[in-house]
mmCIF file of C-alpha atoms in Angstrom:
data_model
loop_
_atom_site.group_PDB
_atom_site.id
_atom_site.type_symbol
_atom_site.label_atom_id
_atom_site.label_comp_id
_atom_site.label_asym_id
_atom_site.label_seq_id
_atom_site.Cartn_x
_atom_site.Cartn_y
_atom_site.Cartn_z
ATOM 1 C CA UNK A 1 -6.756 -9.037 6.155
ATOM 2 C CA UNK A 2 -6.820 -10.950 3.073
ATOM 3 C CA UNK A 3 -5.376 -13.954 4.455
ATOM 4 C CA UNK A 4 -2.764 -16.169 2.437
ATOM 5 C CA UNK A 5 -1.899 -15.316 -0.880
ATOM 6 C CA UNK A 6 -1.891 -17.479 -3.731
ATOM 7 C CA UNK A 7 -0.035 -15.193 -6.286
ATOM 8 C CA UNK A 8 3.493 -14.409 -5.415
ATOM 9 C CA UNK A 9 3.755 -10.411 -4.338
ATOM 10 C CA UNK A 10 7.095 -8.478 -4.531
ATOM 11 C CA UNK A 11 6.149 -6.339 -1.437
ATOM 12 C CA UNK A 12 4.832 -7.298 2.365
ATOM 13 C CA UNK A 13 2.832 -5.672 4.872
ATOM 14 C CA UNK A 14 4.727 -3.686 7.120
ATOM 15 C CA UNK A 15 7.117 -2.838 4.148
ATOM 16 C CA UNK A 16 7.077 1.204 3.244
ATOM 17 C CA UNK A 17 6.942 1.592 -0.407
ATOM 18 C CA UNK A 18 6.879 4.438 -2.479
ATOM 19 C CA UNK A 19 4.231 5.334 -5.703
ATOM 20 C CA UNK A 20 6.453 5.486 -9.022
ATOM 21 C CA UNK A 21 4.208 8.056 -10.227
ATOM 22 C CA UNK A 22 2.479 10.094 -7.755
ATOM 23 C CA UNK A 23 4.787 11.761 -4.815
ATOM 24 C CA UNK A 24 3.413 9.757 -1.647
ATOM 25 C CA UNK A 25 5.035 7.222 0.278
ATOM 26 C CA UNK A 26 2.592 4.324 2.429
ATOM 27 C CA UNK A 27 3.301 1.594 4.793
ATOM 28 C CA UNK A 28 1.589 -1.606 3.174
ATOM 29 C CA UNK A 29 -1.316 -2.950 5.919
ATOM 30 C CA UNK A 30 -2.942 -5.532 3.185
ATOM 31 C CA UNK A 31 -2.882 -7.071 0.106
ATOM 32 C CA UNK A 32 -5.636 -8.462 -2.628
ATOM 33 C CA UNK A 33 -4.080 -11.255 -4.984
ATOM 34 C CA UNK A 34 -5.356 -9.371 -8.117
ATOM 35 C CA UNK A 35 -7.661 -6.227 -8.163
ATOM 36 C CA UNK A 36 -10.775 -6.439 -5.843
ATOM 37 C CA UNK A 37 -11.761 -3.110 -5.849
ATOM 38 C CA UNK A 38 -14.542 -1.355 -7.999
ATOM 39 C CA UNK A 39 -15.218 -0.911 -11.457
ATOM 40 C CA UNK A 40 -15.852 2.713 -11.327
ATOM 41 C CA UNK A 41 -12.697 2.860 -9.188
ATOM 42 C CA UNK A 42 -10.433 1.529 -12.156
ATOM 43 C CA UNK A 43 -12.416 3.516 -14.761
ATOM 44 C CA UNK A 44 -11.737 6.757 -13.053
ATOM 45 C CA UNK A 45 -7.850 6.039 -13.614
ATOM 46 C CA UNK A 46 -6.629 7.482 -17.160
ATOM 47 C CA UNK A 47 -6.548 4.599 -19.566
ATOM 48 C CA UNK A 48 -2.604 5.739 -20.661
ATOM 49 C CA UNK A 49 -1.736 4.947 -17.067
ATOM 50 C CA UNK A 50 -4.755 2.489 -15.919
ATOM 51 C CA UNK A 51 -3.072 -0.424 -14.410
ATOM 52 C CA UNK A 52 -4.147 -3.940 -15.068
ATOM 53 C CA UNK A 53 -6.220 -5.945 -12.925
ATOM 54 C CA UNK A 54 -4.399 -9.002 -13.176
ATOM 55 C CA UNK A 55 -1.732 -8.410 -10.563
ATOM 56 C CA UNK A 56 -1.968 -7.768 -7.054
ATOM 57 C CA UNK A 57 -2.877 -4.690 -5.111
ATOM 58 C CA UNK A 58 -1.965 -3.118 -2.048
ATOM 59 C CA UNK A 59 -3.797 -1.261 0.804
ATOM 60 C CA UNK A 60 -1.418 1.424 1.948
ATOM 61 C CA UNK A 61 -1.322 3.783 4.927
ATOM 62 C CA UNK A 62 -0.146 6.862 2.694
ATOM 63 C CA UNK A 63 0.895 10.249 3.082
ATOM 64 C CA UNK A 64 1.803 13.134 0.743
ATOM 65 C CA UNK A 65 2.908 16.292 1.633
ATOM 66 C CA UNK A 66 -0.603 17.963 2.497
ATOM 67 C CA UNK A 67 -2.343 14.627 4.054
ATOM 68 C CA UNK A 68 -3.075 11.213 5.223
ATOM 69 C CA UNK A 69 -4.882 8.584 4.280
ATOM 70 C CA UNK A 70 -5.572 4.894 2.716
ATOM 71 C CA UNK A 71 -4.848 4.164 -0.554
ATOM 72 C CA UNK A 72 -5.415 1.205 -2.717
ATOM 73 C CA UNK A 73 -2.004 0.732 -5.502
ATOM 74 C CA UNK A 74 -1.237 -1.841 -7.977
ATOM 75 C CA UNK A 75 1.988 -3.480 -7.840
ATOM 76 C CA UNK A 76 3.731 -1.928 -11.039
ATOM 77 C CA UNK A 77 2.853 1.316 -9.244
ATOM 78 C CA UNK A 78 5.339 0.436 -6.704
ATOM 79 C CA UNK A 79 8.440 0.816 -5.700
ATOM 80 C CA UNK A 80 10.405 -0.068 -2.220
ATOM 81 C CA UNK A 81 11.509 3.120 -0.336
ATOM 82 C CA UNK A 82 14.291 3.235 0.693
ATOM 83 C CA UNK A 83 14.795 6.867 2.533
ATOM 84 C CA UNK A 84 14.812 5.219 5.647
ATOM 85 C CA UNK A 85 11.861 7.654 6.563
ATOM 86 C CA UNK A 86 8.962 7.005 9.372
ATOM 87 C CA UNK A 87 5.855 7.496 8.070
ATOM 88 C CA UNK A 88 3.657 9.730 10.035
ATOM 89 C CA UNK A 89 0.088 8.669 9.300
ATOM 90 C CA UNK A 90 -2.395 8.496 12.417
ATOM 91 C CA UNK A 91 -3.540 4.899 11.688
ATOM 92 C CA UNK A 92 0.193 2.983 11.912
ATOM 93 C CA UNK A 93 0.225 2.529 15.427
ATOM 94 C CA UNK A 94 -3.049 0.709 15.489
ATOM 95 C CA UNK A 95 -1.621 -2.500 13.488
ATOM 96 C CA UNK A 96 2.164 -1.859 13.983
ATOM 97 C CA UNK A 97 4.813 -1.087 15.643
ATOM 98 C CA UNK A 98 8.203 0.463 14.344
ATOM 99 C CA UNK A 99 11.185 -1.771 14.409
ATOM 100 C CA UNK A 100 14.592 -0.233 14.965
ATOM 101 C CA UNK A 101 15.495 -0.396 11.176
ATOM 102 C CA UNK A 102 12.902 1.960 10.320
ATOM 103 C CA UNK A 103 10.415 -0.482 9.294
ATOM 104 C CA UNK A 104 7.317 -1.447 11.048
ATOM 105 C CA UNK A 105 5.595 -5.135 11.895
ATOM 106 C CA UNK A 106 2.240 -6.406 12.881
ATOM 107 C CA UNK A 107 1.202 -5.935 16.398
ATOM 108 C CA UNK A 108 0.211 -9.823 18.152
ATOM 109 C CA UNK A 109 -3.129 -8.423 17.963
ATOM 110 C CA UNK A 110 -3.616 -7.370 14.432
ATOM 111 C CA UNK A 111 -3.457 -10.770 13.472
ATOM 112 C CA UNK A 112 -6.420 -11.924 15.035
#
């Protein structure tokens, strides 16, 4: 985990969020303060839709239609969902469990 946060972030872990431009929902599990990823990661983005780095950034436990798996979103990419929707990827249950609204918080041990 990233620890504590020195930017304000509009979204916490746990929280289920959806992309605002690509059709795939994800259940937040960290956050950087501002982009910490590489630069031939940002690069590979478009430029018309490359987001800035100057923001903060979210590790997600995602899931499209076809698949599973981790992805790393800025915040203007984001949106809350609010379908009310589990998320089904494999991964959740090792860092949280589901809480009777539908959205899911750190196990005790995860925050170790």
């Amino acid at each position: 985990m990233s620890g504590a946060l020195s930017v304000p972030t509009k979204f916490s872990i746990g929280q289920v969020v959806r992309h605002k431009l690509f059709p795939f929902r994800g259940v937040i599990f960290d956050v950087d303060p501002e982009f910490s990823n590489t630069e031939e990661w940002l690069s590979a983005i478009p430029e018309p839709i490359r987001p800035s780095r100057d923001q903060p950034f979210y590790h997600l436990f995602a899931e499209n239609d076809d698949s599973h798996y981790v992805a790393y979103v800025s915040e203007q990419n984001l949106a809350a969902d609010e379908t009310g929707e589990p998320i089904d990827h494999p991964q959740i249950d090792l860092m949280f469990d589901e809480t009777d609204e539908g959205a899911y918080k750190l196990r005790p041990e995860s925050l170790n």
